[in-house]
Amino acid sequence: MIASLRGQVVGLRLDAAVLEVGGVGLLAHATPATLAGLRLGHEGTLATTLVVREDSLTLFGFADADERDVFETLQTVSGVGPRLALAMLAVHTPDGLRRAVADEDLAALQRVPGIGRKGAQRIVLELADRLGRPGDVAEGGSGTRAPLQQADRRGEVVEALVGLGWNQRAAEDAVATVVPPDAGAVEAADVAAVLRGALRVLGGGRG
């Protein structure tokens, strides 16, 4: 298992990063919050897990080992695969998921696209006492408006949200809430911040 990566960030997408390790570029899928902590051309570190399928080897990256461990635990639930587990961590922090499961907060779990009431009930049932209680580490604050100028990249943010499971209209409305149409263009450097803000709008706050 590839447990971690450390190397120069040579590529950043809305859903993944490429880190050069020993002359090899390794692509790791990650949440917007994790990707926002990386800087192109600088050294980056990710906790990772490799998901092996018959026809693919897919690497997933995380801000720390705790997030990775929660990602792996989520996939022990019936019907939860890597894509849905990553979407859950895009909407909620690890402690937010622990809180939702411990408190049987089905509404919080249903904020994740692809999870209905029955799915939320199954997650609570199968993960009871497995994720533990949320820690005392303070979580991030509310979303911030990014400085906006130059080439408009709103379409990329909408595309990323659709890729995470929201429909086109909901994605467009969330982006418009974070960055009103008359606020100016979203440039490349601000895409991650706008995406995080849109996720908070769609999820009712990342908890």
mmCIF file of N, CA and C in Angstrom, residues 49-148:
data_model
loop_
_atom_site.group_PDB
_atom_site.id
_atom_site.type_symbol
_atom_site.label_atom_id
_atom_site.label_comp_id
_atom_site.label_asym_id
_atom_site.label_seq_id
_atom_site.Cartn_x
_atom_site.Cartn_y
_atom_site.Cartn_z
ATOM 1 N N THR A 49 -4.123 6.381 0.075
ATOM 2 C CA THR A 49 -4.551 4.987 0.040
ATOM 3 C C THR A 49 -4.767 4.612 -1.415
ATOM 4 N N LEU A 50 -4.434 3.394 -1.754
ATOM 5 C CA LEU A 50 -4.556 2.909 -3.129
ATOM 6 C C LEU A 50 -5.749 1.973 -3.216
ATOM 7 N N VAL A 51 -6.702 2.326 -4.068
ATOM 8 C CA VAL A 51 -7.884 1.486 -4.272
ATOM 9 C C VAL A 51 -7.652 0.623 -5.509
ATOM 10 N N VAL A 52 -7.674 -0.680 -5.304
ATOM 11 C CA VAL A 52 -7.369 -1.627 -6.378
ATOM 12 C C VAL A 52 -8.662 -2.254 -6.893
ATOM 13 N N ARG A 53 -8.868 -2.145 -8.191
ATOM 14 C CA ARG A 53 -9.985 -2.792 -8.865
ATOM 15 C C ARG A 53 -9.437 -3.657 -9.986
ATOM 16 N N GLU A 54 -10.270 -4.509 -10.546
ATOM 17 C CA GLU A 54 -9.814 -5.396 -11.605
ATOM 18 C C GLU A 54 -9.236 -4.627 -12.786
ATOM 19 N N ASP A 55 -9.827 -3.469 -13.072
ATOM 20 C CA ASP A 55 -9.409 -2.717 -14.256
ATOM 21 C C ASP A 55 -8.738 -1.394 -13.942
ATOM 22 N N SER A 56 -8.417 -1.147 -12.676
ATOM 23 C CA SER A 56 -7.823 0.154 -12.354
ATOM 24 C C SER A 56 -7.083 0.137 -11.015
ATOM 25 N N LEU A 57 -6.126 1.058 -10.904
ATOM 26 C CA LEU A 57 -5.443 1.351 -9.649
ATOM 27 C C LEU A 57 -5.612 2.848 -9.428
ATOM 28 N N THR A 58 -6.336 3.242 -8.390
ATOM 29 C CA THR A 58 -6.647 4.651 -8.170
ATOM 30 C C THR A 58 -6.109 5.097 -6.821
ATOM 31 N N LEU A 59 -5.323 6.164 -6.839
ATOM 32 C CA LEU A 59 -4.720 6.688 -5.619
ATOM 33 C C LEU A 59 -5.552 7.853 -5.103
ATOM 34 N N PHE A 60 -5.816 7.866 -3.805
ATOM 35 C CA PHE A 60 -6.560 8.944 -3.162
ATOM 36 C C PHE A 60 -5.662 9.595 -2.114
ATOM 37 N N GLY A 61 -5.694 10.928 -2.069
ATOM 38 C CA GLY A 61 -4.846 11.667 -1.154
ATOM 39 C C GLY A 61 -5.647 12.435 -0.116
ATOM 40 N N PHE A 62 -5.039 12.624 1.051
ATOM 41 C CA PHE A 62 -5.739 13.248 2.175
ATOM 42 C C PHE A 62 -4.808 14.184 2.937
ATOM 43 N N ALA A 63 -5.418 15.125 3.637
ATOM 44 C CA ALA A 63 -4.639 16.105 4.384
ATOM 45 C C ALA A 63 -3.851 15.455 5.516
ATOM 46 N N ASP A 64 -4.404 14.386 6.093
ATOM 47 C CA ASP A 64 -3.713 13.711 7.188
ATOM 48 C C ASP A 64 -4.189 12.265 7.276
ATOM 49 N N ALA A 65 -3.559 11.509 8.155
ATOM 50 C CA ALA A 65 -3.874 10.091 8.289
ATOM 51 C C ALA A 65 -5.287 9.869 8.820
ATOM 52 N N ASP A 66 -5.786 10.782 9.650
ATOM 53 C CA ASP A 66 -7.132 10.625 10.191
ATOM 54 C C ASP A 66 -8.163 10.664 9.075
ATOM 55 N N GLU A 67 -8.023 11.622 8.164
ATOM 56 C CA GLU A 67 -8.960 11.717 7.047
ATOM 57 C C GLU A 67 -8.892 10.451 6.194
ATOM 58 N N ARG A 68 -7.690 9.952 5.983
ATOM 59 C CA ARG A 68 -7.529 8.710 5.214
ATOM 60 C C ARG A 68 -8.217 7.537 5.915
ATOM 61 N N ASP A 69 -8.036 7.445 7.225
ATOM 62 C CA ASP A 69 -8.623 6.332 7.964
ATOM 63 C C ASP A 69 -10.149 6.377 7.914
ATOM 64 N N VAL A 70 -10.704 7.572 8.008
ATOM 65 C CA VAL A 70 -12.161 7.719 7.915
ATOM 66 C C VAL A 70 -12.633 7.317 6.518
ATOM 67 N N PHE A 71 -11.900 7.725 5.494
ATOM 68 C CA PHE A 71 -12.219 7.348 4.111
ATOM 69 C C PHE A 71 -12.284 5.825 3.970
ATOM 70 N N GLU A 72 -11.320 5.138 4.527
ATOM 71 C CA GLU A 72 -11.282 3.682 4.422
ATOM 72 C C GLU A 72 -12.414 3.039 5.221
ATOM 73 N N THR A 73 -12.705 3.591 6.391
ATOM 74 C CA THR A 73 -13.784 3.043 7.216
ATOM 75 C C THR A 73 -15.139 3.233 6.551
ATOM 76 N N LEU A 74 -15.344 4.369 5.915
ATOM 77 C CA LEU A 74 -16.614 4.629 5.235
ATOM 78 C C LEU A 74 -16.917 3.576 4.182
ATOM 79 N N GLN A 75 -15.877 3.068 3.539
ATOM 80 C CA GLN A 75 -16.081 2.102 2.464
ATOM 81 C C GLN A 75 -16.434 0.706 2.968
ATOM 82 N N THR A 76 -16.418 0.500 4.278
ATOM 83 C CA THR A 76 -16.865 -0.780 4.818
ATOM 84 C C THR A 76 -18.386 -0.850 4.878
ATOM 85 N N VAL A 77 -19.045 0.281 4.655
ATOM 86 C CA VAL A 77 -20.506 0.321 4.650
ATOM 87 C C VAL A 77 -21.013 -0.196 3.311
ATOM 88 N N SER A 78 -22.036 -1.001 3.332
ATOM 89 C CA SER A 78 -22.619 -1.534 2.106
ATOM 90 C C SER A 78 -23.060 -0.398 1.186
ATOM 91 N N GLY A 79 -22.612 -0.436 -0.057
ATOM 92 C CA GLY A 79 -23.026 0.564 -1.032
ATOM 93 C C GLY A 79 -22.184 1.817 -1.062
ATOM 94 N N VAL A 80 -21.187 1.924 -0.196
ATOM 95 C CA VAL A 80 -20.316 3.102 -0.177
ATOM 96 C C VAL A 80 -18.979 2.744 -0.817
ATOM 97 N N GLY A 81 -18.712 3.330 -1.971
ATOM 98 C CA GLY A 81 -17.451 3.123 -2.652
ATOM 99 C C GLY A 81 -16.547 4.333 -2.494
ATOM 100 N N PRO A 82 -15.397 4.328 -3.154
ATOM 101 C CA PRO A 82 -14.441 5.437 -3.013
ATOM 102 C C PRO A 82 -15.020 6.791 -3.420
ATOM 103 N N ARG A 83 -15.768 6.834 -4.510
ATOM 104 C CA ARG A 83 -16.321 8.106 -4.978
ATOM 105 C C ARG A 83 -17.267 8.717 -3.949
ATOM 106 N N LEU A 84 -18.160 7.898 -3.394
ATOM 107 C CA LEU A 84 -19.110 8.404 -2.404
ATOM 108 C C LEU A 84 -18.398 8.758 -1.103
ATOM 109 N N ALA A 85 -17.418 7.957 -0.712
ATOM 110 C CA ALA A 85 -16.665 8.249 0.512
ATOM 111 C C ALA A 85 -15.941 9.591 0.382
ATOM 112 N N LEU A 86 -15.375 9.853 -0.804
ATOM 113 C CA LEU A 86 -14.689 11.130 -1.004
ATOM 114 C C LEU A 86 -15.679 12.287 -0.997
ATOM 115 N N ALA A 87 -16.865 12.070 -1.576
ATOM 116 C CA ALA A 87 -17.900 13.114 -1.549
ATOM 117 C C ALA A 87 -18.316 13.420 -0.120
ATOM 118 N N MET A 88 -18.387 12.404 0.725
ATOM 119 C CA MET A 88 -18.742 12.618 2.133
ATOM 120 C C MET A 88 -17.701 13.480 2.828
ATOM 121 N N LEU A 89 -16.432 13.253 2.503
ATOM 122 C CA LEU A 89 -15.366 14.057 3.110
ATOM 123 C C LEU A 89 -15.242 15.427 2.470
ATOM 124 N N ALA A 90 -15.839 15.611 1.297
ATOM 125 C CA ALA A 90 -15.875 16.937 0.688
ATOM 126 C C ALA A 90 -16.914 17.816 1.376
ATOM 127 N N VAL A 91 -17.975 17.182 1.875
ATOM 128 C CA VAL A 91 -19.057 17.923 2.540
ATOM 129 C C VAL A 91 -18.800 18.062 4.039
ATOM 130 N N HIS A 92 -18.278 17.003 4.655
ATOM 131 C CA HIS A 92 -18.051 16.998 6.103
ATOM 132 C C HIS A 92 -16.590 16.725 6.431
ATOM 133 N N THR A 93 -16.108 17.306 7.500
ATOM 134 C CA THR A 93 -14.793 16.939 8.021
ATOM 135 C C THR A 93 -14.901 15.558 8.666
ATOM 136 N N PRO A 94 -13.777 14.914 8.969
ATOM 137 C CA PRO A 94 -13.854 13.635 9.686
ATOM 138 C C PRO A 94 -14.646 13.735 10.994
ATOM 139 N N ASP A 95 -14.408 14.778 11.767
ATOM 140 C CA ASP A 95 -15.155 14.929 13.009
ATOM 141 C C ASP A 95 -16.623 15.232 12.744
ATOM 142 N N GLY A 96 -16.912 15.906 11.651
ATOM 143 C CA GLY A 96 -18.301 16.160 11.293
ATOM 144 C C GLY A 96 -19.041 14.858 11.011
ATOM 145 N N LEU A 97 -18.369 13.938 10.341
ATOM 146 C CA LEU A 97 -18.973 12.626 10.084
ATOM 147 C C LEU A 97 -19.122 11.832 11.375
ATOM 148 N N ARG A 98 -18.115 11.905 12.237
ATOM 149 C CA ARG A 98 -18.221 11.216 13.529
ATOM 150 C C ARG A 98 -19.432 11.740 14.311
ATOM 151 N N ARG A 99 -19.590 13.046 14.290
ATOM 152 C CA ARG A 99 -20.704 13.655 15.027
ATOM 153 C C ARG A 99 -22.041 13.212 14.440
ATOM 154 N N ALA A 100 -22.129 13.209 13.107
ATOM 155 C CA ALA A 100 -23.383 12.827 12.452
ATOM 156 C C ALA A 100 -23.755 11.387 12.767
ATOM 157 N N VAL A 101 -22.761 10.499 12.755
ATOM 158 C CA VAL A 101 -23.024 9.086 13.050
ATOM 159 C C VAL A 101 -23.369 8.902 14.525
ATOM 160 N N ALA A 102 -22.599 9.503 15.407
ATOM 161 C CA ALA A 102 -22.830 9.353 16.844
ATOM 162 C C ALA A 102 -24.187 9.907 17.260
ATOM 163 N N ASP A 103 -24.592 11.018 16.644
ATOM 164 C CA ASP A 103 -25.868 11.658 16.986
ATOM 165 C C ASP A 103 -27.026 11.159 16.141
ATOM 166 N N GLU A 104 -26.728 10.216 15.230
ATOM 167 C CA GLU A 104 -27.742 9.698 14.301
ATOM 168 C C GLU A 104 -28.417 10.838 13.542
ATOM 169 N N ASP A 105 -27.593 11.774 13.087
ATOM 170 C CA ASP A 105 -28.077 12.942 12.361
ATOM 171 C C ASP A 105 -28.224 12.594 10.883
ATOM 172 N N LEU A 106 -29.355 12.032 10.529
ATOM 173 C CA LEU A 106 -29.588 11.592 9.154
ATOM 174 C C LEU A 106 -29.612 12.769 8.186
ATOM 175 N N ALA A 107 -30.122 13.904 8.636
ATOM 176 C CA ALA A 107 -30.189 15.080 7.760
ATOM 177 C C ALA A 107 -28.800 15.521 7.329
ATOM 178 N N ALA A 108 -27.847 15.476 8.253
ATOM 179 C CA ALA A 108 -26.478 15.882 7.928
ATOM 180 C C ALA A 108 -25.875 14.939 6.896
ATOM 181 N N LEU A 109 -26.108 13.650 7.056
ATOM 182 C CA LEU A 109 -25.576 12.684 6.104
ATOM 183 C C LEU A 109 -26.223 12.819 4.738
ATOM 184 N N GLN A 110 -27.494 13.204 4.712
ATOM 185 C CA GLN A 110 -28.207 13.340 3.448
ATOM 186 C C GLN A 110 -27.812 14.601 2.671
ATOM 187 N N ARG A 111 -26.990 15.448 3.274
ATOM 188 C CA ARG A 111 -26.485 16.595 2.525
ATOM 189 C C ARG A 111 -25.499 16.158 1.447
ATOM 190 N N VAL A 112 -24.989 14.951 1.598
ATOM 191 C CA VAL A 112 -24.046 14.438 0.602
ATOM 192 C C VAL A 112 -24.826 13.903 -0.590
ATOM 193 N N PRO A 113 -24.522 14.358 -1.806
ATOM 194 C CA PRO A 113 -25.246 13.854 -2.978
ATOM 195 C C PRO A 113 -25.046 12.360 -3.130
ATOM 196 N N GLY A 114 -26.148 11.656 -3.358
ATOM 197 C CA GLY A 114 -26.063 10.207 -3.501
ATOM 198 C C GLY A 114 -26.463 9.451 -2.255
ATOM 199 N N ILE A 115 -26.685 10.166 -1.154
ATOM 200 C CA ILE A 115 -27.108 9.518 0.091
ATOM 201 C C ILE A 115 -28.542 9.929 0.405
ATOM 202 N N GLY A 116 -29.445 8.959 0.382
ATOM 203 C CA GLY A 116 -30.831 9.188 0.759
ATOM 204 C C GLY A 116 -31.048 8.783 2.210
ATOM 205 N N ARG A 117 -32.292 8.778 2.620
ATOM 206 C CA ARG A 117 -32.589 8.468 4.017
ATOM 207 C C ARG A 117 -32.174 7.038 4.379
ATOM 208 N N LYS A 118 -32.487 6.081 3.497
ATOM 209 C CA LYS A 118 -32.124 4.695 3.792
ATOM 210 C C LYS A 118 -30.613 4.516 3.836
ATOM 211 N N GLY A 119 -29.916 5.198 2.938
ATOM 212 C CA GLY A 119 -28.455 5.127 2.940
ATOM 213 C C GLY A 119 -27.878 5.717 4.213
ATOM 214 N N ALA A 120 -28.463 6.836 4.656
ATOM 215 C CA ALA A 120 -27.994 7.469 5.889
ATOM 216 C C ALA A 120 -28.235 6.560 7.088
ATOM 217 N N GLN A 121 -29.393 5.896 7.116
ATOM 218 C CA GLN A 121 -29.689 4.974 8.210
ATOM 219 C C GLN A 121 -28.697 3.806 8.221
ATOM 220 N N ARG A 122 -28.354 3.318 7.022
ATOM 221 C CA ARG A 122 -27.408 2.202 6.928
ATOM 222 C C ARG A 122 -26.020 2.619 7.416
ATOM 223 N N ILE A 123 -25.621 3.836 7.083
ATOM 224 C CA ILE A 123 -24.317 4.349 7.523
ATOM 225 C C ILE A 123 -24.270 4.433 9.046
ATOM 226 N N VAL A 124 -25.318 4.974 9.643
ATOM 227 C CA VAL A 124 -25.369 5.088 11.103
ATOM 228 C C VAL A 124 -25.323 3.711 11.747
ATOM 229 N N LEU A 125 -26.095 2.770 11.185
ATOM 230 C CA LEU A 125 -26.161 1.430 11.752
ATOM 231 C C LEU A 125 -24.821 0.704 11.661
ATOM 232 N N GLU A 126 -24.203 0.769 10.479
ATOM 233 C CA GLU A 126 -22.981 -0.013 10.252
ATOM 234 C C GLU A 126 -21.727 0.644 10.832
ATOM 235 N N LEU A 127 -21.780 1.956 11.063
ATOM 236 C CA LEU A 127 -20.594 2.634 11.591
ATOM 237 C C LEU A 127 -20.692 2.979 13.077
ATOM 238 N N ALA A 128 -21.784 2.594 13.693
ATOM 239 C CA ALA A 128 -21.947 2.885 15.122
ATOM 240 C C ALA A 128 -20.755 2.346 15.902
ATOM 241 N N ASP A 129 -20.137 3.216 16.699
ATOM 242 C CA ASP A 129 -18.988 2.873 17.558
ATOM 243 C C ASP A 129 -17.717 2.557 16.777
ATOM 244 N N ARG A 130 -17.709 2.773 15.457
ATOM 245 C CA ARG A 130 -16.512 2.468 14.676
ATOM 246 C C ARG A 130 -15.709 3.721 14.327
ATOM 247 N N LEU A 131 -16.393 4.850 14.223
ATOM 248 C CA LEU A 131 -15.681 6.097 13.915
ATOM 249 C C LEU A 131 -15.237 6.827 15.173
ATOM 250 N N GLY A 132 -15.850 6.506 16.309
ATOM 251 C CA GLY A 132 -15.515 7.194 17.543
ATOM 252 C C GLY A 132 -16.246 8.523 17.664
ATOM 253 N N ARG A 133 -15.996 9.220 18.758
ATOM 254 C CA ARG A 133 -16.598 10.527 18.988
ATOM 255 C C ARG A 133 -15.712 11.611 18.395
ATOM 256 N N PRO A 134 -16.315 12.724 18.006
ATOM 257 C CA PRO A 134 -15.497 13.821 17.459
ATOM 258 C C PRO A 134 -14.530 14.356 18.493
ATOM 259 N N GLY A 135 -13.338 14.758 18.031
ATOM 260 C CA GLY A 135 -12.329 15.308 18.918
ATOM 261 C C GLY A 135 -12.598 16.763 19.241
ATOM 262 N N ASP A 136 -11.685 17.347 19.943
ATOM 263 C CA ASP A 136 -11.834 18.742 20.361
ATOM 264 C C ASP A 136 -11.116 19.709 19.436
ATOM 265 N N VAL A 137 -10.557 19.209 18.331
ATOM 266 C CA VAL A 137 -9.831 20.085 17.418
ATOM 267 C C VAL A 137 -10.801 21.026 16.742
ATOM 268 N N ALA A 138 -10.492 22.302 16.771
ATOM 269 C CA ALA A 138 -11.365 23.292 16.146
ATOM 270 C C ALA A 138 -11.377 23.083 14.650
ATOM 271 N N GLU A 139 -12.579 23.202 14.074
ATOM 272 C CA GLU A 139 -12.716 23.029 12.649
ATOM 273 C C GLU A 139 -12.733 24.376 11.956
ATOM 274 N N GLY A 140 -12.573 24.312 10.642
ATOM 275 C CA GLY A 140 -12.466 25.532 9.860
ATOM 276 C C GLY A 140 -13.702 26.389 9.945
ATOM 277 N N GLY A 141 -13.525 27.670 9.698
ATOM 278 C CA GLY A 141 -14.623 28.615 9.766
ATOM 279 C C GLY A 141 -15.449 28.607 8.506
ATOM 280 N N SER A 142 -16.257 29.634 8.367
ATOM 281 C CA SER A 142 -17.161 29.703 7.229
ATOM 282 C C SER A 142 -16.408 30.074 5.968
ATOM 283 N N GLY A 143 -17.099 29.886 4.848
ATOM 284 C CA GLY A 143 -16.464 30.136 3.553
ATOM 285 C C GLY A 143 -16.129 31.598 3.354
ATOM 286 N N THR A 144 -15.129 31.870 2.553
ATOM 287 C CA THR A 144 -14.733 33.231 2.263
ATOM 288 C C THR A 144 -14.872 33.514 0.784
ATOM 289 N N ARG A 145 -15.169 34.733 0.462
ATOM 290 C CA ARG A 145 -15.221 35.161 -0.911
ATOM 291 C C ARG A 145 -13.818 35.339 -1.431
ATOM 292 N N ALA A 146 -13.537 34.791 -2.566
ATOM 293 C CA ALA A 146 -12.210 34.910 -3.150
ATOM 294 C C ALA A 146 -12.095 36.207 -3.922
ATOM 295 N N PRO A 147 -10.899 36.797 -3.998
ATOM 296 C CA PRO A 147 -10.707 37.938 -4.871
ATOM 297 C C PRO A 147 -10.936 37.504 -6.311
ATOM 298 N N LEU A 148 -11.626 38.329 -7.063
ATOM 299 C CA LEU A 148 -12.051 37.922 -8.392
ATOM 300 C C LEU A 148 -11.514 38.877 -9.448
#
